[in-house]
């Protein structure tokens, strides 16, 4: 397999030489990939580990909420939920169901911008609309409850880091990463929030001659020779 790279072309390029922050840092899917690259002499990390590292450096007042901490906060909020008499507010099943629903809601919001979702005519009444309103209110309350304890949910870390990137100097960001060059390898499921994070990192690192690039895997030979090449394959061959 080969790699198809792309960066974010609209960022300004620095004319000054890049700061000396060592070798590139590769972002890979699993710890096994980290071990293999480290053994070959490269620097590598996973995406969750990168987010935790940046959160500790750029927002030291915040910590990543564990699932257990989220469930404690959900249990505190559960008495406000309708139908609470049918399910124990402190039950693990209720907390797990709420966590899964909130993760799904965050993914939905990622995929559809609010204005586009409104244009598509989302439900305004009925059980489905009521559940969406309940989940949105629960997410707002849960975020506030976690923030009161200096915590942030995993699904909101990337968005929080985007805001923090705008407040730090390029040198401070490169120092937090230990490099001025960041590149993904074999990651194909980046969420829109994480893509926005890489865009913010790329824009900031570009000011010191660095970059944050997404490198997509491509096949060197067509799997089906009779199929016409798609757009990515055409770009890779260009």
mmCIF file of N, CA, C and O in Angstrom, residues 15 25 35 52-53 61 63 77 85 103 109 154 159-160 192 219:
data_model
loop_
_atom_site.group_PDB
_atom_site.id
_atom_site.type_symbol
_atom_site.label_atom_id
_atom_site.label_comp_id
_atom_site.label_asym_id
_atom_site.label_seq_id
_atom_site.Cartn_x
_atom_site.Cartn_y
_atom_site.Cartn_z
ATOM 1 N N UNK A 15 7.974 31.965 5.977
ATOM 2 C CA UNK A 15 9.205 32.160 5.222
ATOM 3 C C UNK A 15 10.426 31.878 6.090
ATOM 4 O O UNK A 15 11.497 31.587 5.586
ATOM 5 N N UNK A 25 6.200 13.505 14.021
ATOM 6 C CA UNK A 25 5.406 12.658 14.900
ATOM 7 C C UNK A 25 4.278 12.052 14.081
ATOM 8 O O UNK A 25 3.471 12.775 13.491
ATOM 9 N N UNK A 35 4.178 0.601 18.471
ATOM 10 C CA UNK A 35 5.318 -0.272 18.780
ATOM 11 C C UNK A 35 6.155 -0.552 17.537
ATOM 12 O O UNK A 35 7.393 -0.520 17.586
ATOM 13 N N UNK A 52 -4.942 13.582 24.544
ATOM 14 C CA UNK A 52 -4.666 13.707 25.980
ATOM 15 C C UNK A 52 -3.400 14.529 26.210
ATOM 16 O O UNK A 52 -3.344 15.348 27.146
ATOM 17 N N UNK A 53 -2.411 14.319 25.382
ATOM 18 C CA UNK A 53 -1.163 15.075 25.509
ATOM 19 C C UNK A 53 -1.390 16.570 25.281
ATOM 20 O O UNK A 53 -0.896 17.415 26.037
ATOM 21 N N UNK A 61 -5.990 22.920 33.148
ATOM 22 C CA UNK A 61 -7.071 22.983 34.141
ATOM 23 C C UNK A 61 -8.135 21.918 33.896
ATOM 24 O O UNK A 61 -9.007 21.690 34.738
ATOM 25 N N UNK A 63 -9.171 17.827 32.624
ATOM 26 C CA UNK A 63 -8.723 16.443 32.510
ATOM 27 C C UNK A 63 -9.782 15.661 31.748
ATOM 28 O O UNK A 63 -10.962 16.036 31.734
ATOM 29 N N UNK A 77 -27.565 13.427 37.470
ATOM 30 C CA UNK A 77 -28.543 14.113 36.628
ATOM 31 C C UNK A 77 -29.787 13.271 36.360
ATOM 32 O O UNK A 77 -30.809 13.797 35.935
ATOM 33 N N UNK A 85 -38.845 6.610 37.284
ATOM 34 C CA UNK A 85 -39.331 5.640 38.261
ATOM 35 C C UNK A 85 -39.213 4.213 37.783
ATOM 36 O O UNK A 85 -39.214 3.289 38.588
ATOM 37 N N UNK A 103 -23.071 9.693 22.617
ATOM 38 C CA UNK A 103 -22.035 9.497 21.603
ATOM 39 C C UNK A 103 -22.648 9.520 20.202
ATOM 40 O O UNK A 103 -22.099 10.111 19.269
ATOM 41 N N UNK A 109 -24.408 15.193 15.043
ATOM 42 C CA UNK A 109 -24.143 16.628 14.926
ATOM 43 C C UNK A 109 -22.890 16.864 14.097
ATOM 44 O O UNK A 109 -22.796 17.823 13.329
ATOM 45 N N UNK A 154 -14.686 12.714 26.324
ATOM 46 C CA UNK A 154 -13.828 12.400 25.171
ATOM 47 C C UNK A 154 -14.392 12.976 23.884
ATOM 48 O O UNK A 154 -13.649 13.491 23.047
ATOM 49 N N UNK A 159 -12.962 19.453 19.893
ATOM 50 C CA UNK A 159 -13.514 20.804 19.769
ATOM 51 C C UNK A 159 -12.871 21.750 20.779
ATOM 52 O O UNK A 159 -12.589 22.915 20.470
ATOM 53 N N UNK A 160 -12.622 21.266 21.998
ATOM 54 C CA UNK A 160 -11.981 22.105 23.005
ATOM 55 C C UNK A 160 -10.545 22.452 22.590
ATOM 56 O O UNK A 160 -10.081 23.575 22.799
ATOM 57 N N UNK A 192 -15.373 14.605 11.716
ATOM 58 C CA UNK A 192 -15.265 16.018 11.329
ATOM 59 C C UNK A 192 -14.608 16.881 12.403
ATOM 60 O O UNK A 192 -13.850 17.799 12.092
ATOM 61 N N UNK A 219 -4.129 1.794 -2.548
ATOM 62 C CA UNK A 219 -3.548 0.562 -3.080
ATOM 63 C C UNK A 219 -2.680 0.878 -4.295
ATOM 64 O O UNK A 219 -3.040 1.706 -5.127
#
